mmCIF file of C-alpha atoms in Angstrom:
data_model
loop_
_atom_site.group_PDB
_atom_site.id
_atom_site.type_symbol
_atom_site.label_atom_id
_atom_site.label_comp_id
_atom_site.label_asym_id
_atom_site.label_seq_id
_atom_site.Cartn_x
_atom_site.Cartn_y
_atom_site.Cartn_z
ATOM 1 C CA MET A 20 34.709 -79.001 -90.636
ATOM 2 C CA SER A 21 36.947 -81.165 -88.653
ATOM 3 C CA THR A 22 39.266 -80.132 -85.900
ATOM 4 C CA SER A 23 42.913 -80.342 -86.354
ATOM 5 C CA ARG A 24 44.876 -81.763 -83.264
ATOM 6 C CA PRO A 25 48.456 -80.703 -83.499
ATOM 7 C CA ARG A 26 51.254 -82.712 -81.918
ATOM 8 C CA THR A 27 52.264 -80.838 -78.649
ATOM 9 C CA LYS A 28 53.941 -82.019 -75.380
ATOM 10 C CA ALA A 29 51.687 -84.066 -72.998
ATOM 11 C CA GLY A 30 50.015 -82.121 -70.321
ATOM 12 C CA GLY A 31 49.107 -78.324 -69.893
ATOM 13 C CA PRO A 32 45.670 -76.587 -70.959
ATOM 14 C CA ARG A 33 43.934 -77.598 -74.004
ATOM 15 C CA VAL A 34 42.615 -74.635 -75.993
ATOM 16 C CA ARG A 35 40.190 -74.674 -78.928
ATOM 17 C CA VAL A 36 40.743 -72.044 -81.712
ATOM 18 C CA ILE A 37 37.682 -71.331 -83.769
ATOM 19 C CA THR A 38 38.447 -69.112 -86.927
ATOM 20 C CA THR A 39 36.067 -67.084 -88.695
ATOM 21 C CA GLY A 40 38.056 -64.796 -90.984
ATOM 22 C CA GLY A 41 38.351 -60.982 -90.635
ATOM 23 C CA THR A 42 41.526 -58.824 -90.791
ATOM 24 C CA ILE A 43 43.490 -61.147 -88.628
ATOM 25 C CA ALA A 44 43.093 -63.612 -91.700
ATOM 26 C CA SER A 45 43.422 -61.183 -94.397
ATOM 27 C CA ARG A 46 46.067 -60.079 -96.914
ATOM 28 C CA PRO A 47 45.950 -57.317 -99.723
ATOM 29 C CA ASP A 48 45.061 -58.314 -103.153
ATOM 30 C CA PRO A 49 47.186 -56.900 -106.188
ATOM 31 C CA HIS A 50 45.081 -53.679 -106.142
ATOM 32 C CA GLY A 51 45.844 -53.195 -102.526
ATOM 33 C CA THR A 52 42.281 -54.172 -101.247
ATOM 34 C CA VAL A 53 42.140 -56.162 -97.970
ATOM 35 C CA SER A 54 40.533 -59.673 -98.814
ATOM 36 C CA VAL A 55 40.044 -62.513 -96.578
ATOM 37 C CA ALA A 56 42.657 -65.091 -97.854
ATOM 38 C CA VAL A 57 44.409 -66.730 -94.997
ATOM 39 C CA PRO A 58 43.084 -70.279 -93.651
ATOM 40 C CA GLY A 59 42.575 -70.449 -90.003
ATOM 41 C CA SER A 60 45.109 -73.326 -89.563
ATOM 42 C CA THR A 61 47.883 -71.024 -90.817
ATOM 43 C CA LEU A 62 47.271 -68.369 -87.867
ATOM 44 C CA VAL A 63 48.368 -70.551 -84.889
ATOM 45 C CA ASP A 64 51.732 -72.036 -84.070
ATOM 46 C CA PRO A 65 51.015 -75.571 -83.324
ATOM 47 C CA THR A 66 53.976 -76.082 -81.348
ATOM 48 C CA ASN A 67 53.155 -73.932 -78.494
ATOM 49 C CA PRO A 68 55.123 -75.136 -75.501
ATOM 50 C CA ASP A 69 52.638 -74.088 -72.838
ATOM 51 C CA MET A 70 49.326 -75.688 -74.106
ATOM 52 C CA THR A 71 47.769 -77.932 -76.586
ATOM 53 C CA VAL A 72 46.256 -75.971 -79.334
ATOM 54 C CA GLU A 73 43.378 -77.223 -81.666
ATOM 55 C CA VAL A 74 42.119 -75.289 -84.764
ATOM 56 C CA GLU A 75 38.637 -75.555 -86.244
ATOM 57 C CA GLU A 76 37.749 -73.182 -89.032
ATOM 58 C CA ALA A 77 34.176 -72.401 -88.824
ATOM 59 C CA MET A 78 34.123 -69.757 -91.909
ATOM 60 C CA LEU A 79 36.342 -67.412 -93.562
ATOM 61 C CA VAL A 80 34.595 -63.997 -93.997
ATOM 62 C CA HIS A 81 34.804 -60.354 -93.146
ATOM 63 C CA SER A 82 32.642 -59.568 -90.066
ATOM 64 C CA PHE A 83 30.866 -56.845 -91.802
ATOM 65 C CA ASN A 84 29.226 -59.439 -94.049
ATOM 66 C CA LEU A 85 27.979 -61.509 -91.278
ATOM 67 C CA THR A 86 24.383 -62.323 -90.912
ATOM 68 C CA LEU A 87 22.703 -62.988 -87.540
ATOM 69 C CA GLY A 88 22.186 -66.759 -88.758
ATOM 70 C CA GLN A 89 26.123 -67.069 -89.220
ATOM 71 C CA MET A 90 26.666 -65.346 -85.710
ATOM 72 C CA VAL A 91 24.481 -68.088 -84.300
ATOM 73 C CA ARG A 92 26.496 -70.699 -86.081
ATOM 74 C CA ILE A 93 29.570 -69.455 -84.524
ATOM 75 C CA ALA A 94 27.957 -69.539 -81.308
ATOM 76 C CA ALA A 95 26.851 -73.204 -81.798
ATOM 77 C CA ARG A 96 30.572 -74.012 -82.589
ATOM 78 C CA VAL A 97 31.595 -72.390 -79.265
ATOM 79 C CA ARG A 98 28.945 -74.252 -77.439
ATOM 80 C CA ALA A 99 30.051 -77.528 -78.913
ATOM 81 C CA ALA A 100 33.568 -76.924 -77.850
ATOM 82 C CA ALA A 101 32.569 -75.761 -74.445
ATOM 83 C CA ARG A 102 30.731 -79.105 -73.876
ATOM 84 C CA ASP A 103 34.082 -81.057 -74.749
ATOM 85 C CA PRO A 104 35.262 -81.874 -71.124
ATOM 86 C CA GLU A 105 39.063 -82.064 -72.625
ATOM 87 C CA VAL A 106 38.651 -78.327 -73.688
ATOM 88 C CA ASP A 107 39.868 -76.040 -71.005
ATOM 89 C CA GLY A 108 39.384 -72.573 -72.952
ATOM 90 C CA ILE A 109 38.286 -71.259 -76.234
ATOM 91 C CA VAL A 110 39.590 -68.581 -78.714
ATOM 92 C CA VAL A 111 37.478 -67.391 -81.530
ATOM 93 C CA THR A 112 39.296 -65.119 -84.116
ATOM 94 C CA HIS A 113 36.992 -62.673 -85.859
ATOM 95 C CA GLY A 114 36.654 -59.224 -87.581
ATOM 96 C CA THR A 115 36.466 -56.484 -85.434
ATOM 97 C CA ASP A 116 33.548 -54.564 -86.906
ATOM 98 C CA THR A 117 30.893 -56.878 -85.433
ATOM 99 C CA MET A 118 33.025 -58.776 -82.785
ATOM 100 C CA GLU A 119 31.307 -57.145 -80.120
ATOM 101 C CA GLU A 120 27.900 -58.482 -81.386
ATOM 102 C CA THR A 121 29.106 -62.158 -81.738
ATOM 103 C CA ALA A 122 30.918 -62.061 -78.413
ATOM 104 C CA TYR A 123 27.694 -60.678 -76.570
ATOM 105 C CA LEU A 124 25.600 -63.215 -78.247
ATOM 106 C CA THR A 125 27.880 -66.006 -77.454
ATOM 107 C CA ASP A 126 27.914 -64.689 -73.721
ATOM 108 C CA LEU A 127 24.077 -64.938 -73.801
ATOM 109 C CA VAL A 128 24.072 -68.582 -74.540
ATOM 110 C CA LEU A 129 27.292 -69.694 -72.955
ATOM 111 C CA GLY A 130 26.246 -70.490 -69.488
ATOM 112 C CA ALA A 131 28.919 -71.464 -67.059
ATOM 113 C CA GLY A 132 31.370 -73.126 -69.452
ATOM 114 C CA PRO A 133 35.009 -72.458 -70.088
ATOM 115 C CA THR A 134 36.087 -68.866 -70.895
ATOM 116 C CA VAL A 135 35.699 -67.819 -74.645
ATOM 117 C CA VAL A 136 38.099 -65.228 -75.801
ATOM 118 C CA PHE A 137 37.335 -63.343 -79.100
ATOM 119 C CA THR A 138 40.295 -61.546 -80.717
ATOM 120 C CA GLY A 139 41.255 -60.266 -84.096
ATOM 121 C CA ALA A 140 43.466 -57.453 -85.681
ATOM 122 C CA GLN A 141 43.302 -53.938 -86.972
ATOM 123 C CA ARG A 142 46.349 -54.466 -89.315
ATOM 124 C CA HIS A 143 46.117 -57.257 -91.857
ATOM 125 C CA ALA A 144 48.505 -60.396 -91.892
ATOM 126 C CA GLY A 145 50.631 -58.852 -94.633
ATOM 127 C CA GLU A 146 51.717 -55.858 -92.787
ATOM 128 C CA PRO A 147 55.199 -55.997 -90.980
ATOM 129 C CA ASP A 148 53.814 -54.534 -87.696
ATOM 130 C CA GLY A 149 50.540 -56.572 -87.894
ATOM 131 C CA ASP A 150 48.953 -56.849 -84.478
ATOM 132 C CA GLY A 151 47.304 -60.197 -84.995
ATOM 133 C CA PRO A 152 50.113 -62.566 -83.724
ATOM 134 C CA ARG A 153 50.262 -60.624 -80.413
ATOM 135 C CA ASN A 154 46.529 -60.414 -79.985
ATOM 136 C CA LEU A 155 46.166 -64.136 -80.709
ATOM 137 C CA ALA A 156 49.002 -65.126 -78.286
ATOM 138 C CA ASP A 157 47.300 -62.994 -75.553
ATOM 139 C CA ALA A 158 43.929 -64.562 -76.166
ATOM 140 C CA LEU A 159 45.545 -68.073 -75.921
ATOM 141 C CA GLY A 160 47.137 -67.000 -72.665
ATOM 142 C CA VAL A 161 43.668 -65.866 -71.256
ATOM 143 C CA ALA A 162 41.687 -68.859 -72.536
ATOM 144 C CA ALA A 163 44.299 -71.135 -71.143
ATOM 145 C CA CYS A 164 44.427 -69.746 -67.515
ATOM 146 C CA ALA A 165 41.203 -67.712 -66.915
ATOM 147 C CA GLY A 166 39.099 -70.838 -65.896
ATOM 148 C CA PRO A 167 35.517 -71.339 -66.125
ATOM 149 C CA GLY A 168 32.729 -68.831 -65.470
ATOM 150 C CA LEU A 169 34.309 -65.702 -67.015
ATOM 151 C CA GLY A 170 31.994 -66.016 -69.924
ATOM 152 C CA ALA A 171 32.782 -64.301 -73.462
ATOM 153 C CA VAL A 172 35.510 -61.738 -73.421
ATOM 154 C CA VAL A 173 37.351 -59.631 -75.971
ATOM 155 C CA VAL A 174 40.932 -59.293 -75.715
ATOM 156 C CA MET A 175 42.815 -56.789 -77.932
ATOM 157 C CA ALA A 176 45.960 -54.706 -77.372
ATOM 158 C CA GLY A 177 46.684 -56.457 -73.966
ATOM 159 C CA GLN A 178 43.228 -55.537 -72.518
ATOM 160 C CA VAL A 179 40.512 -57.972 -71.410
ATOM 161 C CA HIS A 180 37.026 -56.609 -71.946
ATOM 162 C CA ALA A 181 33.878 -58.150 -70.694
ATOM 163 C CA ALA A 182 31.624 -58.889 -73.734
ATOM 164 C CA ARG A 183 28.683 -56.938 -72.305
ATOM 165 C CA HIS A 184 30.597 -53.762 -72.320
ATOM 166 C CA ALA A 185 33.210 -54.260 -74.959
ATOM 167 C CA THR A 186 32.855 -52.164 -77.986
ATOM 168 C CA LYS A 187 34.864 -50.973 -80.858
ATOM 169 C CA VAL A 188 36.019 -47.321 -80.118
ATOM 170 C CA HIS A 189 38.487 -46.581 -82.884
ATOM 171 C CA THR A 190 38.563 -47.429 -86.775
ATOM 172 C CA ARG A 191 42.104 -47.881 -87.028
ATOM 173 C CA SER A 192 44.166 -47.915 -83.737
ATOM 174 C CA PRO A 193 45.434 -51.357 -82.521
ATOM 175 C CA GLU A 194 43.758 -50.178 -79.374
ATOM 176 C CA ALA A 195 40.367 -50.658 -81.065
ATOM 177 C CA PHE A 196 38.283 -51.797 -78.109
ATOM 178 C CA GLY A 197 37.228 -50.345 -74.866
ATOM 179 C CA SER A 198 34.540 -50.537 -72.194
ATOM 180 C CA PRO A 199 33.199 -47.152 -71.978
ATOM 181 C CA GLY A 200 32.195 -46.350 -68.488
ATOM 182 C CA HIS A 201 33.377 -49.534 -67.263
ATOM 183 C CA GLY A 202 37.068 -50.258 -68.237
ATOM 184 C CA PRO A 203 38.818 -53.520 -68.869
ATOM 185 C CA ILE A 204 38.366 -56.329 -66.402
ATOM 186 C CA GLY A 205 41.972 -57.530 -66.945
ATOM 187 C CA HIS A 206 45.255 -57.059 -68.659
ATOM 188 C CA VAL A 207 47.837 -59.309 -70.451
ATOM 189 C CA HIS A 208 51.545 -58.521 -69.936
ATOM 190 C CA GLY A 209 53.618 -60.886 -71.810
ATOM 191 C CA SER A 210 52.931 -64.314 -70.661
ATOM 192 C CA HIS A 211 51.139 -62.894 -67.342
ATOM 193 C CA VAL A 212 47.429 -62.680 -67.161
ATOM 194 C CA HIS A 213 45.744 -60.657 -64.642
ATOM 195 C CA VAL A 214 41.909 -60.733 -64.520
ATOM 196 C CA ALA A 215 40.743 -58.237 -61.686
ATOM 197 C CA ALA A 216 37.199 -58.736 -61.952
ATOM 198 C CA ARG A 217 34.430 -61.230 -63.052
ATOM 199 C CA PRO A 218 31.429 -59.615 -64.706
ATOM 200 C CA VAL A 219 27.794 -60.494 -63.465
ATOM 201 C CA ARG A 220 26.128 -62.502 -66.124
ATOM 202 C CA PRO A 221 22.427 -62.933 -65.671
ATOM 203 C CA ALA A 222 20.780 -66.107 -67.008
ATOM 204 C CA GLY A 223 20.609 -66.216 -70.772
ATOM 205 C CA PHE A 224 19.298 -68.255 -73.258
ATOM 206 C CA ASP A 225 19.588 -71.969 -74.496
ATOM 207 C CA LEU A 226 20.941 -71.621 -77.969
ATOM 208 C CA ASP A 227 18.359 -74.167 -79.280
ATOM 209 C CA GLU A 228 15.549 -71.449 -78.427
ATOM 210 C CA LEU A 229 17.035 -69.095 -80.845
ATOM 211 C CA GLY A 230 17.046 -70.989 -84.282
ATOM 212 C CA THR A 231 18.468 -68.589 -86.691
ATOM 213 C CA LEU A 232 17.390 -65.449 -84.707
ATOM 214 C CA ASP A 233 15.020 -64.377 -87.199
ATOM 215 C CA ALA A 234 12.811 -61.987 -85.000
ATOM 216 C CA ARG A 235 13.271 -58.727 -86.700
ATOM 217 C CA VAL A 236 14.512 -55.826 -84.414
ATOM 218 C CA ASP A 237 15.577 -52.552 -85.964
ATOM 219 C CA ILE A 238 17.675 -49.883 -84.495
ATOM 220 C CA VAL A 239 16.375 -46.202 -84.941
ATOM 221 C CA PRO A 240 18.666 -43.412 -84.407
ATOM 222 C CA ALA A 241 17.882 -40.079 -82.788
ATOM 223 C CA TYR A 242 19.271 -36.745 -83.849
ATOM 224 C CA ALA A 243 17.916 -33.102 -83.881
ATOM 225 C CA GLY A 244 14.578 -32.892 -85.897
ATOM 226 C CA ALA A 245 14.224 -36.664 -86.280
ATOM 227 C CA ASP A 246 10.589 -37.008 -87.649
ATOM 228 C CA GLY A 247 9.989 -40.710 -87.049
ATOM 229 C CA VAL A 248 9.987 -41.881 -90.526
ATOM 230 C CA HIS A 249 12.379 -44.646 -89.652
ATOM 231 C CA VAL A 250 10.148 -45.835 -86.907
ATOM 232 C CA ALA A 251 7.203 -46.016 -89.306
ATOM 233 C CA ALA A 252 9.190 -47.807 -92.064
ATOM 234 C CA SER A 253 10.497 -50.378 -89.595
ATOM 235 C CA ARG A 254 6.835 -50.841 -88.366
ATOM 236 C CA ALA A 255 5.739 -51.191 -91.957
ATOM 237 C CA ALA A 256 8.477 -53.814 -92.633
ATOM 238 C CA GLY A 257 7.301 -56.083 -89.957
ATOM 239 C CA ALA A 258 9.596 -55.380 -86.950
ATOM 240 C CA ARG A 259 8.666 -57.249 -83.955
ATOM 241 C CA GLY A 260 10.848 -54.949 -81.775
ATOM 242 C CA LEU A 261 12.616 -51.684 -81.840
ATOM 243 C CA VAL A 262 15.694 -50.196 -80.197
ATOM 244 C CA LEU A 263 15.858 -46.493 -79.933
ATOM 245 C CA GLU A 264 19.403 -44.942 -79.883
ATOM 246 C CA ALA A 265 18.107 -41.894 -78.077
ATOM 247 C CA LEU A 266 19.459 -38.485 -77.205
ATOM 248 C CA GLY A 267 21.226 -37.829 -73.899
ATOM 249 C CA ALA A 268 19.880 -39.875 -71.086
ATOM 250 C CA GLY A 269 17.092 -41.434 -73.168
ATOM 251 C CA ASN A 270 15.280 -38.656 -74.891
ATOM 252 C CA PRO A 271 13.405 -39.029 -78.256
ATOM 253 C CA THR A 272 12.388 -35.893 -80.448
ATOM 254 C CA PRO A 273 8.594 -35.188 -80.896
ATOM 255 C CA GLY A 274 8.435 -37.000 -84.018
ATOM 256 C CA LEU A 275 10.031 -40.165 -82.646
ATOM 257 C CA LEU A 276 7.914 -39.956 -79.546
ATOM 258 C CA ARG A 277 4.555 -39.810 -81.854
ATOM 259 C CA GLU A 278 5.613 -42.965 -83.807
ATOM 260 C CA LEU A 279 6.992 -44.913 -81.038
ATOM 261 C CA ARG A 280 3.709 -44.414 -79.157
ATOM 262 C CA VAL A 281 1.869 -46.037 -82.249
ATOM 263 C CA CYS A 282 4.319 -49.084 -81.889
ATOM 264 C CA LEU A 283 3.757 -49.562 -78.402
ATOM 265 C CA ALA A 284 0.080 -49.168 -78.709
ATOM 266 C CA ALA A 285 0.352 -51.934 -81.196
ATOM 267 C CA GLY A 286 2.338 -54.186 -78.757
ATOM 268 C CA VAL A 287 5.764 -53.812 -80.342
ATOM 269 C CA PRO A 288 8.358 -53.522 -77.451
ATOM 270 C CA VAL A 289 10.773 -50.722 -77.514
ATOM 271 C CA LEU A 290 14.147 -50.769 -75.692
ATOM 272 C CA VAL A 291 15.768 -47.286 -75.259
ATOM 273 C CA THR A 292 19.526 -46.806 -75.248
ATOM 274 C CA SER A 293 21.684 -43.763 -75.504
ATOM 275 C CA ARG A 294 23.972 -42.526 -78.288
ATOM 276 C CA CYS A 295 26.293 -41.435 -75.540
ATOM 277 C CA ARG A 296 29.186 -43.859 -75.252
ATOM 278 C CA GLN A 297 29.115 -43.420 -71.295
ATOM 279 C CA GLY A 298 26.213 -43.408 -68.731
ATOM 280 C CA PRO A 299 22.930 -45.233 -68.665
ATOM 281 C CA ALA A 300 19.744 -44.594 -70.525
ATOM 282 C CA VAL A 301 17.312 -43.600 -67.800
ATOM 283 C CA PRO A 302 13.704 -42.018 -68.015
ATOM 284 C CA VAL A 303 14.655 -38.540 -66.444
ATOM 285 C CA TYR A 304 12.877 -35.942 -68.440
ATOM 286 C CA GLY A 305 9.234 -35.235 -68.867
ATOM 287 C CA SER A 306 7.635 -32.942 -71.299
ATOM 288 C CA GLY A 307 8.063 -35.417 -74.235
ATOM 289 C CA GLY A 308 11.409 -36.741 -73.015
ATOM 290 C CA GLY A 309 12.477 -40.143 -71.813
ATOM 291 C CA ALA A 310 9.892 -40.255 -68.652
ATOM 292 C CA THR A 311 7.253 -39.519 -71.239
ATOM 293 C CA LEU A 312 8.423 -42.346 -73.355
ATOM 294 C CA ALA A 313 8.791 -44.631 -70.461
ATOM 295 C CA GLU A 314 5.038 -43.709 -69.441
ATOM 296 C CA ALA A 315 3.875 -44.871 -72.916
ATOM 297 C CA GLY A 316 5.420 -48.315 -72.146
ATOM 298 C CA ALA A 317 9.103 -48.151 -73.521
ATOM 299 C CA VAL A 318 11.739 -50.055 -71.559
ATOM 300 C CA PHE A 319 15.097 -48.391 -70.837
ATOM 301 C CA ALA A 320 18.202 -50.712 -71.388
ATOM 302 C CA GLY A 321 20.661 -49.165 -68.898
ATOM 303 C CA SER A 322 24.126 -49.277 -70.050
ATOM 304 C CA LEU A 323 23.733 -51.618 -73.064
ATOM 305 C CA THR A 324 24.448 -50.148 -76.487
ATOM 306 C CA ALA A 325 21.954 -50.298 -79.185
ATOM 307 C CA PRO A 326 23.589 -53.098 -81.213
ATOM 308 C CA LYS A 327 23.658 -55.319 -78.002
ATOM 309 C CA ALA A 328 20.189 -54.356 -76.939
ATOM 310 C CA ARG A 329 18.955 -55.349 -80.450
ATOM 311 C CA LEU A 330 20.430 -58.724 -80.182
ATOM 312 C CA LEU A 331 19.042 -59.092 -76.556
ATOM 313 C CA LEU A 332 15.500 -58.254 -77.629
ATOM 314 C CA ALA A 333 15.847 -60.322 -80.855
ATOM 315 C CA ALA A 334 16.770 -63.348 -78.712
ATOM 316 C CA ALA A 335 13.962 -62.871 -76.304
ATOM 317 C CA LEU A 336 11.218 -62.344 -78.960
ATOM 318 C CA THR A 337 12.562 -65.636 -80.747
ATOM 319 C CA ALA A 338 12.522 -67.606 -77.513
ATOM 320 C CA CYS A 339 9.275 -65.995 -76.235
ATOM 321 C CA PRO A 340 6.779 -64.800 -79.046
ATOM 322 C CA ASP A 341 4.770 -62.827 -76.344
ATOM 323 C CA PRO A 342 6.181 -59.485 -76.077
ATOM 324 C CA ALA A 343 5.513 -59.112 -72.320
ATOM 325 C CA GLU A 344 7.032 -62.297 -71.659
ATOM 326 C CA ALA A 345 9.962 -61.401 -73.657
ATOM 327 C CA LEU A 346 10.549 -58.331 -71.885
ATOM 328 C CA ASN A 347 10.396 -60.049 -68.419
ATOM 329 C CA ARG A 348 12.994 -62.340 -69.862
ATOM 330 C CA ILE A 349 15.536 -59.775 -70.528
ATOM 331 C CA ARG A 350 14.963 -57.199 -67.458
ATOM 332 C CA PRO A 351 17.706 -58.929 -65.460
ATOM 333 C CA HIS A 352 20.120 -57.795 -68.264
ATOM 334 C CA LEU A 353 19.071 -54.209 -68.237
ATOM 335 C CA THR A 354 21.290 -52.713 -65.533
ATOM 336 C CA TRP A 355 23.616 -49.916 -65.378
#
């Protein structure tokens, strides 16, 4: 779709806003169900006195309906904007359910371009105390002044979170996002933006390597007594990689260990994350625990959450069909 270029005063930073739908662009229908209905062009005030704002509508969907292919399309729109020498910063409005995944995928393919700020809302546009306008104003401020090299970030409720660590921590509260174990890298107070730290960003991927990100990688949850049936089903479905959302520091159950060994012996890579929200997945325990799983060939994903580990492994397996090469490609990302 074409980009609208509203008339603003000359000078000041130029920020591209890419809209994708979500609660920030939703209103209730006559039955009270929240539905996507608001075009992206209506979200942004085109007369912002501090910057030139351009609006580009990429799609109009709830983020729980997004496919990996659509996330790649969003990342492609961001990359195109980032390559425009006149663009100083980029904002993406997005539903909060999968915002952390699209933001992380974008960060993996962004390189050293301008800062990309993802934002959304927990309260729809028809509510009198909706949080969308404030979040969008904060996002515009961060995009306009953060400069290049910050990568992709999530800005909600006045906090700036690095894409690598940002995760949705509450289903309803306006303070929907956090960075468990790390904390925000910055804050927004009115018109003042303070970025206290810049995240380490290992080399990612060229978006052209990823196609529609069609390498199937499944997430398998661990819970008391899990017998491995999910692992067997994923293997039968043709999964090229698996992510275990393990117990504690990275421990499987006996049933999961048995089935994961079968996958590893067949050359299917396994990344291990933790279902705990703080602390890394590390191979500590033997006797069938994480250390035993590591001995079988599983790779521990450090502080990455399972959804992000899945995206990282899917990207690597799409770009590098050889599993060993794919794992070598992602090891710099698997840190605490």
